[in-house]
Short mmCIF file of C-alpha atoms (C1' of nucleotides) in Angstrom, two decimals:
data_model
loop_
_atom_site.label_atom_id
_atom_site.label_comp_id
_atom_site.label_asym_id
_atom_site.label_seq_id
_atom_site.Cartn_x
_atom_site.Cartn_y
_atom_site.Cartn_z
CA MET U 1 13.07 -32.20 -5.21
CA ASN U 2 9.34 -31.49 -5.10
CA PRO U 3 7.96 -28.31 -6.68
CA THR U 4 6.56 -27.30 -3.30
CA ASP U 5 9.90 -27.52 -1.50
CA LYS U 6 10.63 -23.80 -1.34
CA PHE U 7 7.11 -23.09 -0.15
CA VAL U 8 7.49 -25.62 2.65
CA GLN U 9 10.84 -24.12 3.55
CA LYS U 10 9.18 -20.74 3.79
CA LEU U 11 6.50 -22.17 6.09
CA ARG U 12 9.12 -23.90 8.22
CA ALA U 13 10.98 -20.64 8.67
CA ARG U 14 7.98 -19.51 10.73
CA ARG U 15 6.39 -22.61 12.20
CA PRO U 16 6.93 -26.33 12.50
CA VAL U 17 5.43 -28.32 9.64
CA THR U 18 4.83 -32.03 10.26
CA ASP U 19 5.74 -34.68 7.74
CA ARG U 20 2.07 -35.39 7.31
CA GLN U 21 1.40 -31.76 6.50
CA GLN U 22 4.31 -31.70 4.09
CA THR U 23 2.87 -34.76 2.36
CA LEU U 24 -0.49 -33.04 2.08
CA ILE U 25 1.18 -30.02 0.48
CA GLU U 26 3.22 -32.17 -1.88
CA GLY U 27 0.04 -33.89 -2.94
CA LEU U 28 -1.68 -30.66 -3.96
CA SER U 29 -0.62 -30.84 -7.58
CA ASP U 30 2.10 -31.96 -9.96
CA ASP U 31 1.01 -29.66 -12.75
CA VAL U 32 4.21 -27.72 -13.41
CA ARG U 33 4.10 -25.43 -16.41
CA PHE U 34 6.61 -23.21 -18.13
CA HIS U 35 5.65 -19.64 -19.03
CA LYS U 36 7.62 -17.27 -21.19
CA ARG U 37 8.42 -13.84 -19.85
CA GLY U 38 5.55 -11.42 -20.34
CA THR U 39 2.79 -14.02 -20.26
CA ASP U 40 -0.37 -13.23 -18.29
CA LEU U 41 -1.35 -16.07 -15.99
CA ALA U 42 -4.65 -14.48 -14.99
CA GLU U 43 -6.45 -11.34 -15.99
CA THR U 44 -8.64 -8.74 -14.31
CA GLY U 45 -12.25 -9.82 -14.08
CA GLU U 46 -11.58 -13.53 -14.29
CA GLN U 47 -12.69 -16.02 -11.71
CA PRO U 48 -9.66 -18.27 -11.68
CA GLY U 49 -9.97 -21.88 -10.59
CA GLU U 50 -6.42 -22.33 -9.44
CA SER U 51 -3.71 -20.87 -7.31
CA LEU U 52 -0.14 -20.56 -8.51
CA LEU U 53 3.10 -21.48 -6.83
CA VAL U 54 6.21 -19.88 -8.29
CA ILE U 55 8.97 -22.45 -8.68
CA ASP U 56 11.56 -20.30 -10.39
CA GLY U 57 11.57 -16.86 -11.93
CA VAL U 58 9.72 -13.71 -10.98
CA SER U 59 6.03 -12.98 -11.34
CA CYS U 60 3.85 -10.12 -10.22
CA ARG U 61 0.36 -8.87 -9.62
CA TYR U 62 -0.41 -5.65 -11.41
CA LYS U 63 -3.18 -3.33 -12.39
CA ASP U 64 -3.44 -1.59 -15.73
CA PHE U 65 -5.07 1.78 -16.01
CA ALA U 66 -6.94 3.17 -18.98
CA ASP U 67 -4.25 5.64 -19.98
CA GLY U 68 -1.57 2.97 -20.22
CA ARG U 69 -0.08 3.40 -16.77
CA ARG U 70 0.66 0.21 -14.91
CA GLN U 71 1.30 -0.38 -11.23
CA ILE U 72 2.95 -3.57 -10.10
CA ILE U 73 1.42 -4.35 -6.73
CA GLU U 74 3.46 -7.28 -5.58
CA MET U 75 6.52 -9.18 -6.74
CA ASN U 76 6.58 -12.94 -6.35
CA VAL U 77 9.69 -15.04 -6.09
CA PRO U 78 10.18 -18.81 -5.83
CA GLY U 79 8.23 -20.33 -2.96
CA ASP U 80 5.50 -17.69 -3.14
CA PHE U 81 1.97 -19.05 -3.40
CA ILE U 82 -0.06 -16.53 -5.35
CA ASP U 83 -3.69 -16.06 -4.51
CA LEU U 84 -3.80 -18.93 -2.13
CA HIS U 85 -7.24 -17.72 -1.16
CA ALA U 86 -8.52 -16.09 -4.29
CA TYR U 87 -11.31 -18.64 -4.31
CA VAL U 88 -13.21 -16.67 -1.73
CA LEU U 89 -13.39 -13.68 -4.07
CA ASN U 90 -15.91 -13.12 -6.84
CA ARG U 91 -13.53 -11.85 -9.47
CA LEU U 92 -9.93 -10.88 -9.76
CA ASP U 93 -9.35 -7.13 -9.38
CA HIS U 94 -5.90 -7.34 -10.95
CA SER U 95 -3.83 -9.41 -13.36
CA ILE U 96 -0.90 -11.74 -12.85
CA MET U 97 2.09 -11.84 -15.18
CA VAL U 98 5.47 -13.50 -15.24
CA LEU U 99 8.27 -10.96 -15.50
CA SER U 100 10.89 -13.53 -16.41
CA ASP U 101 10.71 -17.01 -17.86
CA CYS U 102 9.09 -19.02 -15.10
CA HIS U 103 8.16 -22.47 -13.91
CA VAL U 104 4.88 -22.39 -12.04
CA LEU U 105 2.91 -25.06 -10.22
CA HIS U 106 -0.81 -24.82 -10.93
CA VAL U 107 -3.01 -25.93 -8.04
CA PRO U 108 -6.80 -26.29 -8.30
CA HIS U 109 -8.59 -24.37 -5.59
CA GLU U 110 -10.55 -27.35 -4.36
CA LYS U 111 -7.31 -29.20 -3.61
CA ILE U 112 -6.28 -26.41 -1.28
CA ARG U 113 -9.66 -26.34 0.38
CA ASP U 114 -9.53 -30.12 0.82
CA ALA U 115 -6.07 -30.13 2.35
CA MET U 116 -7.05 -27.35 4.75
CA SER U 117 -10.18 -29.16 5.89
CA VAL U 118 -8.29 -32.41 6.44
CA ASP U 119 -5.78 -30.71 8.72
CA VAL U 120 -6.96 -27.67 10.65
CA ASP U 121 -3.48 -26.77 11.82
CA LEU U 122 -2.29 -26.75 8.24
CA ALA U 123 -5.08 -24.32 7.49
CA GLU U 124 -3.75 -21.95 10.10
CA ILE U 125 -0.19 -22.31 8.85
CA ILE U 126 -1.33 -21.46 5.35
CA TRP U 127 -3.41 -18.53 6.53
CA HIS U 128 -0.36 -17.31 8.36
CA GLN U 129 1.37 -16.83 5.01
CA THR U 130 -1.53 -14.74 3.80
CA ILE U 131 -1.20 -12.52 6.85
CA ILE U 132 2.51 -12.12 6.17
CA ASP U 133 1.73 -11.15 2.59
CA ALA U 134 -0.52 -8.43 4.00
CA ALA U 135 2.35 -7.21 6.19
CA ILE U 136 4.59 -7.05 3.13
CA HIS U 137 1.96 -4.92 1.42
CA ARG U 138 1.81 -2.61 4.40
CA GLU U 139 5.53 -2.07 4.26
CA TRP U 140 5.34 -1.30 0.57
CA VAL U 141 2.63 1.26 1.21
CA CYS U 142 5.19 3.00 3.40
CA SER U 143 7.78 2.82 0.67
CA LEU U 144 5.47 4.40 -1.87
CA GLY U 145 4.11 6.92 0.59
CA ILE U 146 7.16 8.35 2.27
CA ARG U 147 10.36 6.82 0.99
CA SER U 148 12.42 8.71 -1.61
CA ALA U 149 13.58 6.98 -4.78
CA THR U 150 16.84 5.86 -3.19
CA GLU U 151 15.21 4.72 0.04
CA ARG U 152 12.56 2.85 -1.89
CA LEU U 153 15.04 0.93 -4.01
CA ALA U 154 17.09 0.19 -0.92
CA ALA U 155 13.99 -1.15 0.87
CA PHE U 156 13.12 -3.28 -2.12
CA PHE U 157 16.52 -4.92 -2.33
CA CYS U 158 16.71 -5.41 1.43
CA GLU U 159 13.41 -7.24 1.47
CA LEU U 160 14.26 -9.21 -1.64
CA THR U 161 17.52 -10.38 -0.15
CA VAL U 162 15.85 -11.60 3.04
CA ARG U 163 12.99 -13.28 1.21
CA LEU U 164 15.28 -15.11 -1.20
CA SER U 165 17.49 -16.20 1.63
CA VAL U 166 14.56 -17.57 3.63
CA VAL U 167 13.76 -19.98 0.82
CA GLY U 168 17.39 -20.92 0.50
CA ILE U 169 17.97 -19.57 -2.99
CA ILE U 170 20.83 -17.35 -1.95
CA ASP U 171 23.26 -17.29 0.92
CA GLY U 172 25.24 -14.17 0.21
CA PHE U 173 25.23 -10.71 -1.26
CA ARG U 174 25.52 -11.54 -4.91
CA TYR U 175 22.83 -13.32 -6.84
CA PRO U 176 21.13 -13.44 -10.21
CA PHE U 177 17.80 -11.66 -10.48
CA LYS U 178 16.04 -11.44 -13.81
CA LEU U 179 14.03 -8.23 -13.72
CA SER U 180 14.17 -5.30 -16.09
CA GLN U 181 14.65 -1.80 -14.74
CA SER U 182 11.44 -0.92 -16.44
CA ASP U 183 9.45 -3.53 -14.48
CA LEU U 184 11.21 -2.51 -11.30
CA SER U 185 10.10 1.07 -12.01
CA ASP U 186 6.49 0.05 -12.39
CA PHE U 187 6.72 -1.51 -8.96
CA CYS U 188 8.45 1.48 -7.39
CA GLY U 189 6.02 3.96 -8.90
CA MET U 190 8.73 5.86 -10.72
CA THR U 191 9.86 6.28 -14.30
CA HIS U 192 12.45 3.94 -15.72
CA VAL U 193 14.68 6.93 -16.37
CA HIS U 194 14.70 7.93 -12.74
CA THR U 195 15.17 4.36 -11.58
CA ASN U 196 18.16 4.07 -13.83
CA ARG U 197 19.72 7.27 -12.54
CA THR U 198 19.06 6.36 -8.93
CA LEU U 199 20.59 2.92 -9.37
CA GLY U 200 23.60 4.66 -10.86
CA VAL U 201 23.96 6.86 -7.81
CA MET U 202 23.64 3.89 -5.47
CA ASP U 203 26.26 2.00 -7.41
CA ARG U 204 28.71 4.90 -7.27
CA ALA U 205 27.98 5.24 -3.54
CA ASN U 206 29.01 1.59 -3.14
CA LEU U 207 25.63 0.63 -1.75
CA LEU U 208 24.23 -1.69 -4.35
CA ARG U 209 24.86 -2.81 -7.88
CA PHE U 210 22.07 -4.11 -10.09
CA ARG U 211 23.01 -4.83 -13.68
CA HIS U 212 23.27 -7.64 -16.16
CA GLU U 213 20.46 -9.37 -14.29
CA GLU U 214 22.58 -9.61 -11.17
CA VAL U 215 22.20 -8.04 -7.75
CA GLU U 216 25.27 -7.25 -5.73
CA ILE U 217 24.79 -5.82 -2.26
CA LEU U 218 27.95 -3.80 -1.73
CA ASP U 219 27.26 -2.52 1.77
CA TRP U 220 24.47 -4.31 3.64
CA PRO U 221 24.56 -2.25 6.86
CA ALA U 222 24.52 0.99 4.89
CA LEU U 223 21.73 -0.26 2.63
CA LYS U 224 19.58 -1.20 5.64
CA GLU U 225 20.33 2.19 7.14
CA VAL U 226 19.27 4.05 4.01
CA ALA U 227 16.03 2.10 3.80
CA ALA U 228 15.41 2.24 7.55
CA PHE U 229 14.90 -1.48 7.04
CA ASP U 230 13.49 -3.41 9.95
CA TYR U 231 12.26 -6.81 8.93
CA THR U 232 9.97 -7.40 11.88
CA TYR U 233 7.17 -7.30 9.35
CA LEU U 234 8.39 -10.51 7.71
CA ASP U 235 7.45 -12.23 10.97
CA LEU U 236 10.48 -14.42 11.29
CA PRO U 237 10.88 -15.92 14.76
CA ASP U 238 12.93 -13.96 17.27
CA GLY U 239 16.49 -15.09 16.77
CA TYR U 240 15.93 -16.48 13.29
CA ALA U 241 19.38 -16.60 11.76
CA LEU U 242 19.91 -15.20 8.31
CA PRO U 243 22.99 -16.51 6.53
CA PHE U 244 24.38 -12.97 6.77
CA GLY U 245 24.37 -10.20 9.40
CA MET H 1 -28.38 -2.47 18.68
CA ASN H 2 -25.40 -4.71 19.25
CA PRO H 3 -21.84 -3.33 18.87
CA THR H 4 -21.18 -5.89 16.16
CA ASP H 5 -24.15 -4.85 14.01
CA LYS H 6 -22.21 -2.91 11.40
CA PHE H 7 -19.67 -5.68 11.11
CA VAL H 8 -22.42 -8.20 10.49
CA GLN H 9 -23.98 -5.87 7.94
CA LYS H 10 -20.64 -5.71 6.16
CA LEU H 11 -20.43 -9.50 6.11
CA ARG H 12 -24.00 -9.78 4.85
CA ALA H 13 -23.22 -7.43 1.99
CA ARG H 14 -21.02 -10.21 0.63
CA ARG H 15 -22.40 -13.51 1.90
CA PRO H 16 -25.35 -14.90 3.80
CA VAL H 17 -24.83 -15.00 7.57
CA THR H 18 -27.07 -17.34 9.54
CA ASP H 19 -28.76 -16.33 12.78
CA ARG H 20 -26.58 -18.81 14.59
CA GLN H 21 -23.46 -17.22 13.15
CA GLN H 22 -24.72 -13.79 14.06
CA THR H 23 -25.28 -14.98 17.62
CA LEU H 24 -21.73 -16.32 17.73
CA ILE H 25 -20.41 -12.95 16.59
CA GLU H 26 -22.56 -11.05 19.06
CA GLY H 27 -21.22 -13.26 21.83
CA LEU H 28 -17.61 -12.41 21.08
CA SER H 29 -17.42 -9.57 23.56
CA ASP H 30 -19.33 -6.78 25.21
CA ASP H 31 -16.24 -4.83 26.17
CA VAL H 32 -16.95 -1.47 24.56
CA ARG H 33 -14.49 1.28 25.39
CA PHE H 34 -14.23 4.94 24.58
CA HIS H 35 -10.93 6.36 23.33
CA LYS H 36 -10.07 9.99 22.91
CA ARG H 37 -8.71 11.15 19.61
CA GLY H 38 -4.98 10.55 19.30
CA THR H 39 -4.86 7.55 21.61
CA ASP H 40 -2.73 4.58 20.59
CA LEU H 41 -4.61 1.29 20.91
CA ALA H 42 -1.57 -0.82 20.14
CA GLU H 43 2.05 -0.10 19.47
CA THR H 44 4.80 -1.48 17.28
CA GLY H 45 6.51 -4.49 18.80
CA GLU H 46 3.62 -5.48 21.03
CA GLN H 47 1.98 -8.86 20.96
CA PRO H 48 -1.61 -7.80 21.46
CA GLY H 49 -4.13 -10.20 22.96
CA GLU H 50 -7.20 -8.73 21.37
CA SER H 51 -8.70 -7.60 18.12
CA LEU H 52 -10.59 -4.34 17.79
CA LEU H 53 -13.91 -3.59 16.18
CA VAL H 54 -14.57 0.06 15.40
CA ILE H 55 -18.07 1.05 16.46
CA ASP H 56 -17.92 4.74 15.65
CA GLY H 57 -15.18 7.14 14.69
CA VAL H 58 -12.08 6.64 12.59
CA SER H 59 -8.96 4.71 13.48
CA CYS H 60 -5.88 3.77 11.53
CA ARG H 61 -2.82 1.61 11.32
CA TYR H 62 0.38 3.55 10.87
CA LYS H 63 4.13 3.28 10.98
CA ASP H 64 6.41 5.88 12.47
CA PHE H 65 9.87 6.40 11.08
CA ALA H 66 12.93 7.53 12.96
CA ASP H 67 13.03 11.00 11.43
CA GLY H 68 9.47 11.81 12.46
CA ARG H 69 7.75 10.89 9.23
CA ARG H 70 4.56 8.89 9.58
CA GLN H 71 2.70 6.82 7.05
CA ILE H 72 -0.90 5.86 7.68
CA ILE H 73 -1.34 2.46 6.10
CA GLU H 74 -5.03 1.88 6.46
CA MET H 75 -8.07 3.83 7.61
CA ASN H 76 -10.74 2.04 9.61
CA VAL H 77 -14.35 3.07 9.80
CA PRO H 78 -17.28 1.67 11.78
CA GLY H 79 -17.78 -2.03 11.16
CA ASP H 80 -14.10 -2.65 10.47
CA PHE H 81 -12.51 -5.42 12.49
CA ILE H 82 -8.86 -4.52 12.97
CA ASP H 83 -6.30 -7.25 13.09
CA LEU H 84 -8.85 -9.99 13.13
CA HIS H 85 -5.94 -12.38 12.67
CA ALA H 86 -3.09 -10.65 14.35
CA TYR H 87 -2.85 -13.57 16.72
CA VAL H 88 -0.98 -15.60 14.16
CA LEU H 89 1.82 -13.02 14.11
CA ASN H 90 4.70 -12.75 16.54
CA ARG H 91 4.69 -9.03 17.03
CA LEU H 92 2.95 -6.03 15.61
CA ASP H 93 4.95 -4.29 12.87
CA HIS H 94 2.91 -1.11 13.16
CA SER H 95 0.78 0.87 15.60
CA ILE H 96 -2.93 1.53 15.81
CA MET H 97 -4.38 4.91 16.73
CA VAL H 98 -7.79 6.50 16.83
CA LEU H 99 -7.95 9.61 14.65
CA SER H 100 -11.21 10.83 16.15
CA ASP H 101 -12.98 10.13 19.41
CA CYS H 102 -14.00 6.50 19.07
CA HIS H 103 -16.01 3.70 20.56
CA VAL H 104 -14.24 0.40 20.08
CA LEU H 105 -15.21 -3.16 20.93
CA HIS H 106 -12.30 -5.11 22.38
CA VAL H 107 -12.36 -8.82 21.56
CA PRO H 108 -9.92 -11.34 23.05
CA HIS H 109 -8.18 -13.40 20.39
CA GLU H 110 -9.18 -16.71 21.88
CA LYS H 111 -12.85 -15.78 21.51
CA ILE H 112 -12.36 -15.33 17.79
CA ARG H 113 -10.47 -18.58 17.50
CA ASP H 114 -13.22 -20.37 19.46
CA ALA H 115 -16.03 -18.99 17.34
CA MET H 116 -14.21 -19.93 14.17
CA SER H 117 -13.58 -23.48 15.32
CA VAL H 118 -17.22 -23.95 16.37
CA ASP H 119 -18.46 -22.94 12.93
CA VAL H 120 -16.17 -23.60 9.99
CA ASP H 121 -18.30 -21.61 7.58
CA LEU H 122 -18.07 -18.63 9.86
CA ALA H 123 -14.31 -19.01 9.72
CA GLU H 124 -14.40 -18.73 5.96
CA ILE H 125 -16.72 -15.73 6.09
CA ILE H 126 -14.37 -14.00 8.46
CA TRP H 127 -11.32 -14.86 6.39
CA HIS H 128 -13.13 -13.43 3.43
CA GLN H 129 -13.03 -10.02 5.10
CA THR H 130 -9.30 -10.33 5.56
CA ILE H 131 -8.92 -11.04 1.86
CA ILE H 132 -11.00 -7.98 1.04
CA ASP H 133 -8.79 -5.90 3.30
CA ALA H 134 -5.83 -7.11 1.25
CA ALA H 135 -7.61 -6.01 -1.92
CA ILE H 136 -8.17 -2.57 -0.41
CA HIS H 137 -4.45 -2.38 0.30
CA ARG H 138 -3.65 -3.33 -3.28
CA GLU H 139 -5.80 -0.55 -4.56
CA TRP H 140 -4.10 1.91 -2.25
CA VAL H 141 -0.72 0.80 -3.52
CA CYS H 142 -1.93 1.90 -6.94
CA SER H 143 -3.04 5.23 -5.54
CA LEU H 144 0.33 5.90 -3.98
CA GLY H 145 2.25 4.55 -6.95
CA ILE H 146 0.63 6.17 -9.93
CA ARG H 147 -2.23 8.45 -8.99
CA SER H 148 -1.64 12.20 -8.81
CA ALA H 149 -2.68 14.18 -5.75
CA THR H 150 -6.12 14.93 -7.16
CA GLU H 151 -6.69 11.38 -8.37
CA ARG H 152 -5.57 10.00 -5.06
CA LEU H 153 -7.94 12.14 -3.04
CA ALA H 154 -10.73 11.31 -5.46
CA ALA H 155 -10.01 7.59 -5.07
CA PHE H 156 -9.99 7.92 -1.30
CA PHE H 157 -13.36 9.63 -1.12
CA CYS H 158 -14.90 7.25 -3.65
CA GLU H 159 -13.86 4.25 -1.62
CA LEU H 160 -14.86 5.88 1.64
CA THR H 161 -18.32 6.65 0.33
CA VAL H 162 -18.91 3.08 -0.80
CA ARG H 163 -17.55 1.57 2.41
CA LEU H 164 -19.63 3.80 4.64
CA SER H 165 -22.69 3.10 2.58
CA VAL H 166 -22.18 -0.68 2.80
CA VAL H 167 -22.43 -0.51 6.58
CA GLY H 168 -25.46 1.73 6.35
CA ILE H 169 -23.95 4.82 7.92
CA ILE H 170 -24.71 7.02 4.97
CA ASP H 171 -27.17 6.92 2.12
CA GLY H 172 -26.23 10.00 0.17
CA PHE H 173 -23.50 12.34 -0.86
CA ARG H 174 -23.21 14.44 2.25
CA TYR H 175 -22.02 13.05 5.54
CA PRO H 176 -19.95 13.91 8.59
CA PHE H 177 -16.40 12.61 8.66
CA LYS H 178 -14.09 13.55 11.48
CA LEU H 179 -10.61 13.51 10.02
CA SER H 180 -8.06 16.30 9.93
CA GLN H 181 -6.44 17.27 6.65
CA SER H 182 -3.15 16.53 8.30
CA ASP H 183 -4.08 12.91 9.02
CA LEU H 184 -5.52 12.57 5.55
CA SER H 185 -2.18 13.78 4.22
CA ASP H 186 -0.26 11.16 6.15
CA PHE H 187 -2.45 8.58 4.49
CA CYS H 188 -2.09 10.04 1.01
CA GLY H 189 1.67 10.37 1.31
CA MET H 190 1.61 14.12 0.73
CA THR H 191 2.15 17.23 2.81
CA HIS H 192 -0.80 18.85 4.53
CA VAL H 193 -0.13 21.99 2.53
CA HIS H 194 -0.52 20.21 -0.76
CA THR H 195 -3.57 18.30 0.44
CA ASN H 196 -5.18 21.57 1.40
CA ARG H 197 -4.45 23.18 -1.96
CA THR H 198 -5.66 20.13 -3.87
CA LEU H 199 -8.89 19.97 -1.89
CA GLY H 200 -9.36 23.64 -2.71
CA VAL H 201 -8.98 22.94 -6.41
CA MET H 202 -11.43 20.03 -6.22
CA ASP H 203 -13.94 22.18 -4.39
CA ARG H 204 -13.71 24.96 -6.98
CA ALA H 205 -14.05 22.33 -9.73
CA ASN H 206 -17.32 21.23 -8.10
CA LEU H 207 -16.06 17.73 -7.56
CA LEU H 208 -15.91 17.39 -3.83
CA ARG H 209 -16.07 19.49 -0.72
CA PHE H 210 -14.40 18.42 2.50
CA ARG H 211 -14.46 20.93 5.32
CA HIS H 212 -15.81 21.43 8.81
CA GLU H 213 -15.59 17.66 9.28
CA GLU H 214 -18.10 17.09 6.53
CA VAL H 215 -17.78 15.42 3.15
CA GLU H 216 -19.94 16.57 0.30
CA ILE H 217 -19.65 14.74 -3.01
CA LEU H 218 -20.61 17.38 -5.52
CA ASP H 219 -20.29 15.32 -8.70
CA TRP H 220 -20.11 11.58 -8.18
CA PRO H 221 -19.72 10.54 -11.83
CA ALA H 222 -16.95 13.08 -12.36
CA LEU H 223 -15.23 12.06 -9.14
CA LYS H 224 -15.26 8.39 -10.16
CA GLU H 225 -13.93 9.40 -13.55
CA VAL H 226 -11.05 11.39 -12.07
CA ALA H 227 -10.08 8.53 -9.79
CA ALA H 228 -10.63 5.88 -12.47
CA PHE H 229 -12.61 4.28 -9.67
CA ASP H 230 -13.79 0.74 -10.23
CA TYR H 231 -14.94 -0.90 -7.04
CA THR H 232 -14.60 -4.48 -8.21
CA TYR H 233 -11.89 -4.77 -5.59
CA LEU H 234 -14.39 -4.31 -2.77
CA ASP H 235 -15.84 -7.65 -3.86
CA LEU H 236 -19.48 -6.75 -3.60
CA PRO H 237 -21.77 -9.24 -5.35
CA ASP H 238 -22.57 -8.57 -8.99
CA GLY H 239 -25.63 -6.37 -8.95
CA TYR H 240 -25.17 -5.19 -5.38
CA ALA H 241 -27.19 -2.00 -5.19
CA LEU H 242 -25.61 1.06 -3.66
CA PRO H 243 -28.07 3.67 -2.44
CA PHE H 244 -26.73 5.95 -5.16
CA GLY H 245 -25.66 5.46 -8.80
"C1'" DC R 1 25.76 -8.79 -38.69
"C1'" DG R 2 21.26 -6.94 -38.03
"C1'" DG R 3 17.38 -5.79 -35.12
"C1'" DG R 4 14.57 -5.40 -30.96
"C1'" DG R 5 14.55 -4.61 -26.33
"C1'" DT R 6 16.99 -2.44 -22.65
"C1'" DT R 7 20.00 0.83 -20.43
"C1'" DT R 8 22.11 5.24 -20.30
"C1'" DT R 9 22.51 10.16 -20.90
"C1'" DG R 10 21.12 15.08 -21.75
"C1'" DA R 11 18.09 19.12 -21.58
"C1'" DC R 12 14.22 20.83 -19.80
"C1'" DA R 13 9.44 20.95 -17.35
"C1'" DT R 14 6.56 20.50 -13.38
"C1'" DG R 15 4.12 18.51 -9.37
"C1'" DG R 16 4.58 18.61 -5.03
"C1'" DG R 17 7.74 19.85 -0.96
"C1'" DT R 18 9.53 23.42 2.26
"C1'" DC R 19 9.38 27.31 5.05
"C1'" DA R 20 6.90 30.82 7.04
"C1'" DA R 21 3.10 33.38 8.61
"C1'" DG R 22 -1.66 34.81 9.18
"C1'" DG R 23 -6.52 33.47 9.94
"C1'" DA R 24 -10.49 30.60 11.34
"C1'" DA R 25 -12.59 27.39 14.51
"C1'" DC R 26 -13.16 25.48 18.86
"C1'" DG R 27 -12.73 24.21 23.77
"C1'" DT R 28 -11.74 25.88 28.39
"C1'" DG R 29 -11.68 28.59 32.32
"C1'" DG R 30 -12.87 32.80 34.33
"C1'" DC S 1 -20.43 35.40 27.45
"C1'" DC S 2 -15.89 36.75 26.66
"C1'" DA S 3 -10.69 36.05 26.48
"C1'" DC S 4 -7.34 33.15 25.59
"C1'" DG S 5 -4.72 29.21 23.89
"C1'" DT S 6 -4.48 25.51 20.85
"C1'" DT S 7 -5.12 23.17 16.87
"C1'" DC S 8 -6.24 23.22 12.27
"C1'" DC S 9 -6.70 25.45 7.84
"C1'" DT S 10 -5.13 28.61 4.29
"C1'" DT S 11 -2.00 31.22 1.53
"C1'" DG S 12 2.45 33.01 -0.55
"C1'" DA S 13 7.16 32.54 -2.29
"C1'" DC S 14 10.51 29.65 -3.54
"C1'" DC S 15 12.93 25.10 -4.41
"C1'" DC S 16 13.97 20.40 -5.55
"C1'" DA S 17 12.98 15.54 -6.68
"C1'" DT S 18 11.18 13.37 -10.14
"C1'" DG S 19 8.85 13.35 -14.71
"C1'" DT S 20 9.06 14.12 -19.85
"C1'" DC S 21 10.96 13.89 -24.24
"C1'" DA S 22 14.42 12.42 -27.16
"C1'" DA S 23 18.32 10.13 -28.79
"C1'" DA S 24 22.40 7.36 -28.38
"C1'" DA S 25 24.70 3.22 -26.72
"C1'" DC S 26 24.59 -1.30 -25.39
"C1'" DC S 27 23.50 -6.13 -25.52
"C1'" DC S 28 21.68 -10.34 -26.48
"C1'" DC S 29 20.00 -13.54 -29.88
"C1'" DG S 30 18.86 -15.24 -34.25
#
DNA sequence: CGGGGTTTTGACATGGGTCAAGGAACGTGG
DNA sequence: CCACGTTCCTTGACCCATGTCAAAACCCCG
């Protein structure tokens, strides 16, 4: 079990990865660190020297505003490589925080650059992930722009379920997920009160249950329907089989 | 005047571009086409063979939903290279449309790939733009998530002004901009009625005037203040001088 | 068994949506 | 150069989804 395993699995879900490429990835770093929930891993304005690979737990990118409001921009789950390419930027325009206790692999930027220059195909595979991340952002823009509270939560849990299943963490409709309703609200752009009420409605409608740090998808087809969920944007190959419908 | 000039200017705003690299970019294509407002340049599900460089006019990426709702995900102005890297994706998860009459340079994907493999530094420069696009998306997620209607419009016009000024299209606070309030609304995730009322309020507050296809920034400092606009995310070099404050 | 964070609930406020209609701007054809 | 249609902008009246404020209940952990 190498800390990069889930990342490689995510890559393999889209494209072939050779053993040589896998070895290159495994050689990137062995610097695994534990971070307690609520810890900032990078802060706005910094020029970080490393990228971060989530091994377990949940982390996020977020921006704080002067009046105390916070928007979570992106949620990261195991296998996600955060800021794979931050090294091309001058300074970070946002912060990164772990939303649950987390194990994270720290990878110096130059190691990534080296691996990509050694193997040009690997470079393209890695860039591919960055492009998929952009597609995930685009979908979330839609959620925030036109989806109602219910639709938005449905879209979130649909995407989460697919993403976790692609890295092999789950294979069904019931799984642990350590995220507070309050953090979820900051991602969804709604108040924690409204999130709570909406989750209550969805539970009673037998769509979805999220409590005690556990997600239970009660009716997957209905949930997809509510969200108008079409996971083309995750760029899985045509015919890629999810362990569920 | 080469069709790629504004793109090159945008690159140069961030990093040095050698003459050789500029020549490579200029050789990408000379296939300039005119598109009438409202024309789709690519549609969801397609596997397009070319990237698009906006020469003049405004285009956008958008997603349509079954019930007729539309979310515009990204606005593109002259100098923007759309889907520079779409070729790594299986299929488009969104559509592309011109929102005003437009001249667009069509560039075959393989030309981009070739140019990038000939000059590795050029590849990184080009990727850099993609990373900046992602940062622009992140900022817009914040707009949709936590900014009010007024703040959101303010943020939009702040960003627009900086972006247009970076490619040298404008050098002041009054410039033509052909976009309907309705399209603007689909971007801001609000109804055209509310956009209209909010623009009216901003006009009367002497912040901003947008009418007759013309933008007039009436009070730049106040507008930035309202939007809490900090353009770190556009990744301009420290000390990059805008032609205004 | 006590205390902090989290979830849940209630009462009420409001930003923005909906529906509907009139008015201004503009292109086109006569 | 005018008449007409079309599209876009503007305004009014009303409504609802979500926000705000506040407090109670729950739950985990020390």
